[in-house]
Amino acid sequence: MKAVVFHGIGDISLDNVPDPSIRHDQDAIVRLTASAICGTDLHMVRGTLPGMVPGTILGHEGVGVIEQVGRGVRNLKPGDRVLIPSTISCGCCSYCRTGYTAQCDSANPNGAAAGTAFFGGPKSTGPIDGLQAEYARTPLAHASLIKLPENIDDERAILLSDIFPTGFFGAQLAEVRDGDTVAVFGAGPVGQFAVASAFMLGAGRVIVVDRLTDRLAMARAQGAEAVNFDEEDPVATILALTGGIGVDRVIDAVGVDAVHAQGGPAASQDAVKQGEAESRTVTAQRNEHDGNWIPGDAPTQALDWGVAALAKAGTLGVIGVYPPNDRFFPLGVAMNKNLTIKMGNCNHRAVTPGLVERVRNGSFDPLRVLSTREPMMNVIDAYKAFDQRQPGWIKVALDPAA
Ligand SMILES: [Zn+2]
């Protein structure tokens, strides 16, 4: 079959590889009908998220049709159309049973303490071959795959594989409830769904912070109040918009994709001198002590801003992806404001079924948030095009003839 294979940093190709086969009783083989590339894939290709094993098939979003199931899969059969959530879970361990399916004890071949297992990721996550392929072996299929209702087409279903549930999970982590004022940092695809989810959970106001005007426009179309951090200080603006109180909830949908406001660390130093914002002090300290600063990146900037923009006793939900060795957080400011902080990889198998039902019954259409109107592209062309743009999300065709 054809699959997108990682060979090394900056080196991927559409290769002929052996078809996957059933290895364990609870495996299924799925013929992919839709897949996608997201910003996380680009980080793996670029090496920003390290630890990729050469030979790993990329991709963690997929929709398809079951070709074959192992003897332990009693709830699905060949011909069933399924959604493949990005993370894998057993449905059996204590974590799965309490809904922490991203922390499943059994799914990660590296052991119970190794953390989230997902498709197409680094060694520490499996590695489990991904979904940018004609076929995929999906482990623990009985508890991981979700049978799709007939009326949810691939275009909508692929959004349910990762980015919509992750955005919703962010709103859940941030404890969004009726009447809350919420700030979402990062208006990429996940951020857009975080905005939609915050409104879904009853938010009275949603403020969205980004620098890209097209993304801010998308969020504004959802009813969010747009703040462009290239044009204004986001913390000062949020405080001004909330009567000086701050927001009740913050969702960090940025993670390692963070970039500096124009002027970068120097601008932060200026802000510290002027005593404008506590958050800038933290940024500046990081800049001073952290020799590993990635040029052009400010991995904790969204967290610094988010903590500074929160009202006392507010809640921060972090769904942005941070590497395991990232250890900078504005702890002192957060502690002294009695903030609640929740974070993590999306518990897809706990979150997604409810969202599938919302789409099935027509109460929510994910295409209203993120249109996939771009034509499906040949996957390698899509990577090339995608690499030259802002990290985001793109639906790809897996037609090997393309
Ligand atoms: Zn489990």
mmCIF file of C-alpha atoms and ligand atoms in Angstrom:
data_model
loop_
_atom_site.group_PDB
_atom_site.id
_atom_site.type_symbol
_atom_site.label_atom_id
_atom_site.label_comp_id
_atom_site.label_asym_id
_atom_site.label_seq_id
_atom_site.Cartn_x
_atom_site.Cartn_y
_atom_site.Cartn_z
ATOM 1 C CA MET A 1 0.000 0.000 0.000
ATOM 2 C CA LYS A 2 0.962 3.669 -0.210
ATOM 3 C CA ALA A 3 1.735 5.567 2.981
ATOM 4 C CA VAL A 4 3.469 8.761 4.091
ATOM 5 C CA VAL A 5 6.654 7.553 5.791
ATOM 6 C CA PHE A 6 8.963 9.530 8.081
ATOM 7 C CA HIS A 7 12.612 8.896 7.192
ATOM 8 C CA GLY A 8 14.311 11.682 9.098
ATOM 9 C CA ILE A 9 13.920 15.343 9.998
ATOM 10 C CA GLY A 10 12.718 17.125 6.875
ATOM 11 C CA ASP A 11 12.593 13.825 4.973
ATOM 12 C CA ILE A 12 9.202 12.229 4.276
ATOM 13 C CA SER A 13 7.895 10.448 1.196
ATOM 14 C CA LEU A 14 4.911 8.578 -0.168
ATOM 15 C CA ASP A 15 6.239 5.029 -0.171
ATOM 16 C CA ASN A 16 5.088 1.544 -1.033
ATOM 17 C CA VAL A 17 5.025 -0.357 2.257
ATOM 18 C CA PRO A 18 3.635 -3.762 3.270
ATOM 19 C CA ASP A 19 -0.086 -3.814 4.027
ATOM 20 C CA PRO A 20 -0.779 -3.893 7.769
ATOM 21 C CA SER A 21 -2.103 -7.111 9.254
ATOM 22 C CA ILE A 22 -3.870 -8.179 12.433
ATOM 23 C CA ARG A 23 -1.272 -8.691 15.158
ATOM 24 C CA HIS A 24 -3.461 -8.865 18.249
ATOM 25 C CA ASP A 25 -6.982 -10.127 18.848
ATOM 26 C CA GLN A 26 -8.297 -6.616 19.442
ATOM 27 C CA ASP A 27 -6.816 -5.111 16.271
ATOM 28 C CA ALA A 28 -8.799 -3.961 13.279
ATOM 29 C CA ILE A 29 -7.583 -3.161 9.789
ATOM 30 C CA VAL A 30 -9.226 -0.001 8.459
ATOM 31 C CA ARG A 31 -9.224 1.196 4.843
ATOM 32 C CA LEU A 32 -8.823 4.980 5.155
ATOM 33 C CA THR A 33 -11.267 7.131 3.180
ATOM 34 C CA ALA A 34 -10.065 10.461 4.622
ATOM 35 C CA SER A 35 -7.047 11.638 6.517
ATOM 36 C CA ALA A 36 -5.511 14.980 7.454
ATOM 37 C CA ILE A 37 -2.282 16.779 8.216
ATOM 38 C CA CYS A 38 -2.167 18.995 11.279
ATOM 39 C CA GLY A 39 0.424 21.298 12.781
ATOM 40 C CA THR A 40 1.666 18.525 15.062
ATOM 41 C CA ASP A 41 2.718 16.490 12.005
ATOM 42 C CA LEU A 42 4.772 19.433 10.805
ATOM 43 C CA HIS A 43 6.507 19.651 14.190
ATOM 44 C CA MET A 44 7.498 16.002 13.885
ATOM 45 C CA VAL A 45 8.782 16.479 10.355
ATOM 46 C CA ARG A 46 10.708 19.585 11.397
ATOM 47 C CA GLY A 47 12.064 17.958 14.554
ATOM 48 C CA THR A 48 10.435 20.428 16.952
ATOM 49 C CA LEU A 49 8.723 17.425 18.536
ATOM 50 C CA PRO A 50 11.654 14.987 18.660
ATOM 51 C CA GLY A 51 11.915 11.224 18.947
ATOM 52 C CA MET A 52 10.384 10.125 15.643
ATOM 53 C CA VAL A 53 11.515 6.659 14.562
ATOM 54 C CA PRO A 54 12.494 6.393 10.874
ATOM 55 C CA GLY A 55 9.980 4.219 9.056
ATOM 56 C CA THR A 56 6.975 5.412 11.067
ATOM 57 C CA ILE A 57 3.865 6.171 9.006
ATOM 58 C CA LEU A 58 2.598 9.672 9.829
ATOM 59 C CA GLY A 59 -0.905 10.930 10.553
ATOM 60 C CA HIS A 60 -3.260 10.810 13.541
ATOM 61 C CA GLU A 61 -6.585 11.764 11.981
ATOM 62 C CA GLY A 62 -8.615 9.287 10.001
ATOM 63 C CA VAL A 63 -11.985 8.014 8.845
ATOM 64 C CA GLY A 64 -12.444 4.717 7.079
ATOM 65 C CA VAL A 65 -14.135 1.389 6.580
ATOM 66 C CA ILE A 66 -13.252 -1.750 8.523
ATOM 67 C CA GLU A 67 -11.696 -4.450 6.366
ATOM 68 C CA GLN A 68 -10.901 -7.027 9.008
ATOM 69 C CA VAL A 69 -11.177 -7.473 12.781
ATOM 70 C CA GLY A 70 -9.349 -9.664 15.261
ATOM 71 C CA ARG A 71 -11.186 -12.284 17.302
ATOM 72 C CA GLY A 72 -11.403 -9.972 20.305
ATOM 73 C CA VAL A 73 -13.397 -7.294 18.476
ATOM 74 C CA ARG A 74 -17.050 -8.194 19.073
ATOM 75 C CA ASN A 75 -18.722 -4.837 18.479
ATOM 76 C CA LEU A 76 -17.487 -4.046 14.963
ATOM 77 C CA LYS A 77 -17.410 -5.959 11.704
ATOM 78 C CA PRO A 78 -15.950 -5.630 8.212
ATOM 79 C CA GLY A 79 -17.847 -2.987 6.255
ATOM 80 C CA ASP A 80 -18.536 -0.761 9.282
ATOM 81 C CA ARG A 81 -17.677 2.891 8.681
ATOM 82 C CA VAL A 82 -15.631 4.199 11.597
ATOM 83 C CA LEU A 83 -14.027 7.279 13.069
ATOM 84 C CA ILE A 84 -10.471 6.709 14.296
ATOM 85 C CA PRO A 85 -9.798 8.926 17.326
ATOM 86 C CA SER A 86 -6.167 10.083 17.476
ATOM 87 C CA THR A 87 -5.450 8.483 20.833
ATOM 88 C CA ILE A 88 -5.746 4.786 21.588
ATOM 89 C CA SER A 89 -7.348 3.361 24.717
ATOM 90 C CA CYS A 90 -8.258 -0.065 26.072
ATOM 91 C CA GLY A 91 -11.589 0.632 27.754
ATOM 92 C CA CYS A 92 -10.579 -1.729 30.530
ATOM 93 C CA CYS A 93 -8.002 -0.136 32.838
ATOM 94 C CA SER A 94 -8.916 2.134 35.739
ATOM 95 C CA TYR A 95 -8.011 5.252 33.715
ATOM 96 C CA CYS A 96 -10.210 4.342 30.773
ATOM 97 C CA ARG A 97 -13.074 3.455 33.087
ATOM 98 C CA THR A 98 -12.948 6.885 34.718
ATOM 99 C CA GLY A 99 -12.698 8.687 31.385
ATOM 100 C CA TYR A 100 -8.993 9.493 31.339
ATOM 101 C CA THR A 101 -8.626 7.545 28.113
ATOM 102 C CA ALA A 102 -5.540 9.506 27.000
ATOM 103 C CA GLN A 103 -3.753 8.057 30.031
ATOM 104 C CA CYS A 104 -4.718 4.446 29.306
ATOM 105 C CA ASP A 105 -2.474 1.950 31.113
ATOM 106 C CA SER A 106 -2.486 -0.568 28.267
ATOM 107 C CA ALA A 107 -2.361 1.251 24.934
ATOM 108 C CA ASN A 108 1.228 2.480 24.966
ATOM 109 C CA PRO A 109 3.725 -0.317 24.152
ATOM 110 C CA ASN A 110 6.309 1.523 26.289
ATOM 111 C CA GLY A 111 4.317 0.738 29.421
ATOM 112 C CA ALA A 112 1.680 2.177 31.719
ATOM 113 C CA ALA A 113 3.818 5.126 32.797
ATOM 114 C CA ALA A 114 4.752 6.118 29.246
ATOM 115 C CA GLY A 115 1.689 8.291 28.693
ATOM 116 C CA THR A 116 -0.602 8.841 25.758
ATOM 117 C CA ALA A 117 -0.488 6.421 22.827
ATOM 118 C CA PHE A 118 -1.447 7.928 19.490
ATOM 119 C CA PHE A 119 -1.104 7.225 15.804
ATOM 120 C CA GLY A 120 1.925 8.410 13.867
ATOM 121 C CA GLY A 121 3.809 9.852 16.844
ATOM 122 C CA PRO A 122 7.308 9.695 18.342
ATOM 123 C CA LYS A 123 8.818 6.595 19.977
ATOM 124 C CA SER A 124 7.472 7.590 23.399
ATOM 125 C CA THR A 125 3.895 7.335 22.086
ATOM 126 C CA GLY A 126 4.310 3.830 20.649
ATOM 127 C CA PRO A 127 5.300 4.311 17.970
ATOM 128 C CA ILE A 128 2.120 3.204 16.230
ATOM 129 C CA ASP A 129 1.971 3.580 12.462
ATOM 130 C CA GLY A 130 -0.279 6.457 11.472
ATOM 131 C CA LEU A 131 -3.249 7.154 9.276
ATOM 132 C CA GLN A 132 -1.826 8.920 6.212
ATOM 133 C CA ALA A 133 -1.986 5.597 4.432
ATOM 134 C CA GLU A 134 -4.344 3.452 2.426
ATOM 135 C CA TYR A 135 -4.787 1.056 5.346
ATOM 136 C CA ALA A 136 -4.054 1.169 9.048
ATOM 137 C CA ARG A 137 -3.860 -1.319 11.866
ATOM 138 C CA THR A 138 -5.843 0.155 14.750
ATOM 139 C CA PRO A 139 -4.963 -1.458 18.104
ATOM 140 C CA LEU A 140 -7.616 -1.948 20.803
ATOM 141 C CA ALA A 141 -10.192 -1.296 18.099
ATOM 142 C CA HIS A 142 -13.122 -2.509 20.213
ATOM 143 C CA ALA A 143 -12.623 0.349 22.672
ATOM 144 C CA SER A 144 -11.003 2.984 20.458
ATOM 145 C CA LEU A 145 -12.931 3.135 17.177
ATOM 146 C CA ILE A 146 -16.311 4.848 16.968
ATOM 147 C CA LYS A 147 -18.924 3.612 14.513
ATOM 148 C CA LEU A 148 -20.129 6.548 12.426
ATOM 149 C CA PRO A 149 -23.795 7.347 11.820
ATOM 150 C CA GLU A 150 -24.660 7.294 8.111
ATOM 151 C CA ASN A 151 -25.504 10.986 7.941
ATOM 152 C CA ILE A 152 -22.043 12.203 9.035
ATOM 153 C CA ASP A 153 -19.957 12.479 5.872
ATOM 154 C CA ASP A 154 -16.161 12.170 5.755
ATOM 155 C CA GLU A 155 -15.725 15.933 5.575
ATOM 156 C CA ARG A 156 -17.398 16.365 8.962
ATOM 157 C CA ALA A 157 -16.167 13.101 10.459
ATOM 158 C CA ILE A 158 -12.485 13.891 9.929
ATOM 159 C CA LEU A 159 -12.919 16.964 12.152
ATOM 160 C CA LEU A 160 -14.113 14.623 14.920
ATOM 161 C CA SER A 161 -10.919 12.576 14.816
ATOM 162 C CA ASP A 162 -8.894 15.094 16.823
ATOM 163 C CA ILE A 163 -9.348 18.838 16.495
ATOM 164 C CA PHE A 164 -13.021 19.254 17.467
ATOM 165 C CA PRO A 165 -12.773 16.936 20.503
ATOM 166 C CA THR A 166 -9.504 18.592 21.555
ATOM 167 C CA GLY A 167 -11.095 22.042 21.397
ATOM 168 C CA PHE A 168 -14.077 20.783 23.389
ATOM 169 C CA PHE A 169 -11.741 19.135 25.905
ATOM 170 C CA GLY A 170 -10.053 22.517 26.356
ATOM 171 C CA ALA A 171 -13.380 24.109 27.256
ATOM 172 C CA GLN A 172 -14.069 21.254 29.670
ATOM 173 C CA LEU A 173 -10.633 21.590 31.291
ATOM 174 C CA ALA A 174 -11.205 25.318 31.693
ATOM 175 C CA GLU A 175 -14.483 24.491 33.469
ATOM 176 C CA VAL A 176 -16.519 26.765 31.197
ATOM 177 C CA ARG A 177 -20.049 27.191 32.474
ATOM 178 C CA ASP A 178 -23.088 29.376 31.908
ATOM 179 C CA GLY A 179 -22.344 33.063 31.735
ATOM 180 C CA ASP A 180 -18.542 32.778 31.873
ATOM 181 C CA THR A 181 -16.249 35.142 30.060
ATOM 182 C CA VAL A 182 -13.629 33.014 28.308
ATOM 183 C CA ALA A 183 -10.380 33.882 26.554
ATOM 184 C CA VAL A 184 -9.036 31.470 23.952
ATOM 185 C CA PHE A 185 -5.351 31.928 23.107
ATOM 186 C CA GLY A 186 -4.629 30.679 19.604
ATOM 187 C CA ALA A 187 -7.202 30.799 16.807
ATOM 188 C CA GLY A 188 -5.869 27.895 14.774
ATOM 189 C CA PRO A 189 -8.147 24.958 13.974
ATOM 190 C CA VAL A 190 -8.220 23.660 17.566
ATOM 191 C CA GLY A 191 -8.655 27.198 18.898
ATOM 192 C CA GLN A 192 -11.643 27.698 16.580
ATOM 193 C CA PHE A 193 -13.266 24.592 18.034
ATOM 194 C CA ALA A 194 -12.383 25.758 21.535
ATOM 195 C CA VAL A 195 -14.309 28.967 20.788
ATOM 196 C CA ALA A 196 -17.296 26.973 19.495
ATOM 197 C CA SER A 197 -17.129 24.627 22.481
ATOM 198 C CA ALA A 198 -16.944 27.470 25.002
ATOM 199 C CA PHE A 199 -20.169 28.879 23.554
ATOM 200 C CA MET A 200 -21.640 25.348 23.537
ATOM 201 C CA LEU A 201 -20.935 25.063 27.274
ATOM 202 C CA GLY A 202 -22.696 28.351 27.971
ATOM 203 C CA ALA A 203 -20.021 31.041 27.802
ATOM 204 C CA GLY A 204 -21.507 34.512 27.776
ATOM 205 C CA ARG A 205 -18.486 36.060 26.055
ATOM 206 C CA VAL A 206 -15.503 34.576 24.287
ATOM 207 C CA ILE A 207 -12.394 36.652 23.573
ATOM 208 C CA VAL A 208 -9.922 35.197 21.104
ATOM 209 C CA VAL A 209 -6.246 36.179 20.861
ATOM 210 C CA ASP A 210 -4.117 35.582 17.779
ATOM 211 C CA ARG A 211 -2.071 37.591 15.292
ATOM 212 C CA LEU A 212 -3.475 36.285 12.000
ATOM 213 C CA THR A 213 -6.347 38.379 10.738
ATOM 214 C CA ASP A 214 -8.008 35.535 8.800
ATOM 215 C CA ARG A 215 -8.101 33.380 11.913
ATOM 216 C CA LEU A 216 -9.416 36.259 13.999
ATOM 217 C CA ALA A 217 -12.100 36.818 11.364
ATOM 218 C CA MET A 218 -13.158 33.166 11.584
ATOM 219 C CA ALA A 219 -13.476 33.464 15.352
ATOM 220 C CA ARG A 220 -15.370 36.749 15.022
ATOM 221 C CA ALA A 221 -17.789 34.991 12.679
ATOM 222 C CA GLN A 222 -18.518 32.637 15.572
ATOM 223 C CA GLY A 223 -19.294 35.594 17.819
ATOM 224 C CA ALA A 224 -15.919 35.874 19.552
ATOM 225 C CA GLU A 225 -14.317 39.254 20.356
ATOM 226 C CA ALA A 226 -11.019 39.423 18.455
ATOM 227 C CA VAL A 227 -7.728 40.666 19.924
ATOM 228 C CA ASN A 228 -4.676 40.920 17.660
ATOM 229 C CA PHE A 229 -1.543 40.681 19.802
ATOM 230 C CA ASP A 230 0.569 42.255 17.089
ATOM 231 C CA GLU A 231 -1.490 45.409 17.350
ATOM 232 C CA GLU A 232 -2.212 45.655 21.058
ATOM 233 C CA ASP A 233 -1.136 44.222 24.389
ATOM 234 C CA PRO A 234 -3.491 41.253 24.793
ATOM 235 C CA VAL A 235 -3.492 41.305 28.602
ATOM 236 C CA ALA A 236 -4.180 45.019 28.862
ATOM 237 C CA THR A 237 -6.889 44.697 26.214
ATOM 238 C CA ILE A 238 -8.580 41.765 27.962
ATOM 239 C CA LEU A 239 -8.518 43.644 31.261
ATOM 240 C CA ALA A 240 -10.020 46.690 29.556
ATOM 241 C CA LEU A 241 -12.733 44.515 27.979
ATOM 242 C CA THR A 242 -13.635 42.971 31.339
ATOM 243 C CA GLY A 243 -13.848 46.021 33.565
ATOM 244 C CA GLY A 244 -10.352 45.390 34.928
ATOM 245 C CA ILE A 245 -11.406 42.011 36.378
ATOM 246 C CA GLY A 246 -10.020 39.604 33.796
ATOM 247 C CA VAL A 247 -11.644 36.526 32.296
ATOM 248 C CA ASP A 248 -13.138 33.644 34.244
ATOM 249 C CA ARG A 249 -11.607 30.967 32.042
ATOM 250 C CA VAL A 250 -8.650 30.720 29.712
ATOM 251 C CA ILE A 251 -8.042 28.033 27.120
ATOM 252 C CA ASP A 252 -4.441 27.773 25.861
ATOM 253 C CA ALA A 253 -4.736 26.380 22.332
ATOM 254 C CA VAL A 254 -1.240 27.475 21.352
ATOM 255 C CA GLY A 255 1.469 25.321 22.913
ATOM 256 C CA VAL A 256 4.799 25.150 21.099
ATOM 257 C CA ASP A 257 3.314 26.962 18.124
ATOM 258 C CA ALA A 258 3.672 30.186 20.100
ATOM 259 C CA VAL A 259 5.397 33.110 18.455
ATOM 260 C CA HIS A 260 6.489 36.403 19.917
ATOM 261 C CA ALA A 261 4.547 39.527 19.409
ATOM 262 C CA GLN A 262 6.426 41.816 17.052
ATOM 263 C CA GLY A 263 9.571 42.923 18.780
ATOM 264 C CA GLY A 264 10.029 39.602 20.552
ATOM 265 C CA PRO A 265 11.832 39.320 23.877
ATOM 266 C CA ALA A 266 13.125 42.867 23.633
ATOM 267 C CA ALA A 267 9.563 44.141 23.644
ATOM 268 C CA SER A 268 8.932 42.068 26.764
ATOM 269 C CA GLN A 269 11.923 43.630 28.478
ATOM 270 C CA ASP A 270 10.546 47.063 27.660
ATOM 271 C CA ALA A 271 7.225 46.094 29.152
ATOM 272 C CA VAL A 272 8.932 44.974 32.341
ATOM 273 C CA LYS A 273 10.763 48.266 32.591
ATOM 274 C CA GLN A 274 7.495 50.066 32.221
ATOM 275 C CA GLY A 275 5.872 47.757 34.769
ATOM 276 C CA GLU A 276 2.972 47.169 32.450
ATOM 277 C CA ALA A 277 2.168 43.528 32.935
ATOM 278 C CA GLU A 278 3.247 40.847 35.373
ATOM 279 C CA SER A 279 3.187 38.327 32.585
ATOM 280 C CA ARG A 280 6.035 40.072 30.850
ATOM 281 C CA THR A 281 8.234 39.658 33.922
ATOM 282 C CA VAL A 282 7.874 35.909 33.600
ATOM 283 C CA THR A 283 8.604 35.992 29.896
ATOM 284 C CA ALA A 284 11.666 38.100 30.496
ATOM 285 C CA GLN A 285 12.966 35.744 33.190
ATOM 286 C CA ARG A 286 12.629 32.861 30.858
ATOM 287 C CA ASN A 287 14.484 34.768 28.216
ATOM 288 C CA GLU A 288 17.281 35.573 30.632
ATOM 289 C CA HIS A 289 17.799 32.098 32.067
ATOM 290 C CA ASP A 290 16.828 29.761 29.283
ATOM 291 C CA GLY A 291 19.685 28.999 26.971
ATOM 292 C CA ASN A 292 17.467 26.789 24.842
ATOM 293 C CA TRP A 293 15.268 29.551 23.547
ATOM 294 C CA ILE A 294 14.115 28.662 20.055
ATOM 295 C CA PRO A 295 14.554 31.681 17.790
ATOM 296 C CA GLY A 296 11.204 33.185 16.945
ATOM 297 C CA ASP A 297 9.398 30.955 19.420
ATOM 298 C CA ALA A 298 8.182 31.790 22.876
ATOM 299 C CA PRO A 299 6.885 28.468 24.234
ATOM 300 C CA THR A 300 5.301 29.879 27.363
ATOM 301 C CA GLN A 301 4.039 33.181 26.045
ATOM 302 C CA ALA A 302 0.416 32.063 25.798
ATOM 303 C CA LEU A 303 0.583 30.710 29.356
ATOM 304 C CA ASP A 304 2.098 33.947 30.641
ATOM 305 C CA TRP A 305 -0.596 36.001 28.966
ATOM 306 C CA GLY A 306 -3.356 33.601 29.974
ATOM 307 C CA VAL A 307 -2.408 33.580 33.651
ATOM 308 C CA ALA A 308 -2.126 37.380 33.654
ATOM 309 C CA ALA A 309 -5.503 37.774 31.915
ATOM 310 C CA LEU A 310 -7.392 35.466 34.291
ATOM 311 C CA ALA A 311 -9.572 36.846 37.041
ATOM 312 C CA LYS A 312 -8.801 35.767 40.594
ATOM 313 C CA ALA A 313 -9.900 32.139 41.201
ATOM 314 C CA GLY A 314 -10.227 31.581 37.471
ATOM 315 C CA THR A 315 -9.429 28.388 35.587
ATOM 316 C CA LEU A 316 -6.784 27.694 32.972
ATOM 317 C CA GLY A 317 -7.237 24.790 30.570
ATOM 318 C CA VAL A 318 -4.141 23.845 28.561
ATOM 319 C CA ILE A 319 -4.559 21.828 25.374
ATOM 320 C CA GLY A 320 -1.618 23.366 23.510
ATOM 321 C CA VAL A 321 1.107 20.760 22.996
ATOM 322 C CA TYR A 322 4.263 21.213 25.079
ATOM 323 C CA PRO A 323 7.321 18.956 24.929
ATOM 324 C CA PRO A 324 7.952 16.870 28.075
ATOM 325 C CA ASN A 325 11.087 18.847 28.936
ATOM 326 C CA ASP A 326 9.281 22.206 28.974
ATOM 327 C CA ARG A 327 9.339 23.369 32.592
ATOM 328 C CA PHE A 328 8.485 27.042 32.610
ATOM 329 C CA PHE A 329 5.206 28.247 33.999
ATOM 330 C CA PRO A 330 4.219 31.469 35.779
ATOM 331 C CA LEU A 331 3.667 29.599 39.018
ATOM 332 C CA GLY A 332 3.899 32.520 41.410
ATOM 333 C CA VAL A 333 1.286 34.634 39.666
ATOM 334 C CA ALA A 334 -1.043 31.640 39.332
ATOM 335 C CA MET A 335 -0.656 30.612 42.968
ATOM 336 C CA ASN A 336 -1.269 34.076 44.319
ATOM 337 C CA LYS A 337 -4.487 34.390 42.294
ATOM 338 C CA ASN A 338 -5.860 31.019 43.484
ATOM 339 C CA LEU A 339 -6.062 29.791 39.920
ATOM 340 C CA THR A 340 -7.095 26.272 38.960
ATOM 341 C CA ILE A 341 -4.975 24.710 36.232
ATOM 342 C CA LYS A 342 -5.990 21.665 34.234
ATOM 343 C CA MET A 343 -4.233 20.294 31.199
ATOM 344 C CA GLY A 344 -3.559 17.321 29.045
ATOM 345 C CA ASN A 345 -4.038 15.347 25.891
ATOM 346 C CA CYS A 346 -7.651 14.984 24.869
ATOM 347 C CA ASN A 347 -9.446 11.986 26.347
ATOM 348 C CA HIS A 348 -10.891 11.323 22.918
ATOM 349 C CA ARG A 349 -12.813 8.171 23.673
ATOM 350 C CA ALA A 350 -14.601 9.872 26.575
ATOM 351 C CA VAL A 351 -15.237 13.197 24.837
ATOM 352 C CA THR A 352 -15.916 12.272 21.209
ATOM 353 C CA PRO A 353 -19.094 10.136 21.343
ATOM 354 C CA GLY A 354 -21.122 13.063 22.689
ATOM 355 C CA LEU A 355 -19.808 15.295 19.911
ATOM 356 C CA VAL A 356 -20.603 12.670 17.263
ATOM 357 C CA GLU A 357 -24.179 12.718 18.551
ATOM 358 C CA ARG A 358 -24.351 16.529 18.363
ATOM 359 C CA VAL A 359 -23.280 16.342 14.720
ATOM 360 C CA ARG A 360 -25.586 13.413 13.960
ATOM 361 C CA ASN A 361 -28.675 15.137 15.354
ATOM 362 C CA GLY A 362 -27.842 18.377 13.587
ATOM 363 C CA SER A 363 -27.491 20.512 16.717
ATOM 364 C CA PHE A 364 -23.924 21.406 15.705
ATOM 365 C CA ASP A 365 -22.273 21.480 12.290
ATOM 366 C CA PRO A 366 -18.446 21.463 12.540
ATOM 367 C CA LEU A 367 -18.182 22.741 8.962
ATOM 368 C CA ARG A 368 -19.624 26.040 10.174
ATOM 369 C CA VAL A 369 -16.477 26.447 12.270
ATOM 370 C CA LEU A 370 -13.807 25.124 9.945
ATOM 371 C CA SER A 371 -14.731 24.826 6.328
ATOM 372 C CA THR A 372 -12.767 22.202 4.469
ATOM 373 C CA ARG A 373 -13.551 23.892 1.190
ATOM 374 C CA GLU A 374 -9.986 23.523 -0.018
ATOM 375 C CA PRO A 375 -9.863 20.673 -2.487
ATOM 376 C CA MET A 376 -8.369 17.448 -1.204
ATOM 377 C CA MET A 377 -4.730 17.377 -2.235
ATOM 378 C CA ASN A 378 -2.211 14.708 -2.945
ATOM 379 C CA VAL A 379 -0.652 14.179 0.443
ATOM 380 C CA ILE A 380 2.983 15.060 -0.353
ATOM 381 C CA ASP A 381 1.905 18.184 -2.269
ATOM 382 C CA ALA A 382 -0.210 19.049 0.744
ATOM 383 C CA TYR A 383 2.777 18.754 3.078
ATOM 384 C CA LYS A 384 4.812 21.028 0.808
ATOM 385 C CA ALA A 385 2.061 23.621 0.554
ATOM 386 C CA PHE A 386 1.317 23.357 4.242
ATOM 387 C CA ASP A 387 4.951 23.753 5.266
ATOM 388 C CA GLN A 388 5.076 27.182 3.657
ATOM 389 C CA ARG A 389 2.030 28.421 5.523
ATOM 390 C CA GLN A 390 1.100 28.880 9.142
ATOM 391 C CA PRO A 391 0.725 25.584 10.978
ATOM 392 C CA GLY A 392 -2.901 24.578 10.996
ATOM 393 C CA TRP A 393 -4.813 21.704 9.532
ATOM 394 C CA ILE A 394 -5.485 20.372 6.064
ATOM 395 C CA LYS A 395 -7.557 17.504 4.779
ATOM 396 C CA VAL A 396 -5.698 15.241 2.382
ATOM 397 C CA ALA A 397 -6.563 12.665 -0.219
ATOM 398 C CA LEU A 398 -4.910 9.296 0.010
ATOM 399 C CA ASP A 399 -5.452 8.352 -3.590
ATOM 400 C CA PRO A 400 -2.152 6.702 -4.509
ATOM 401 C CA ALA A 401 -2.689 7.537 -8.156
ATOM 402 C CA ALA A 402 -2.929 11.265 -7.429
HETATM 403 ZN ZN ZN B 1 -7.074 1.794 29.258
#
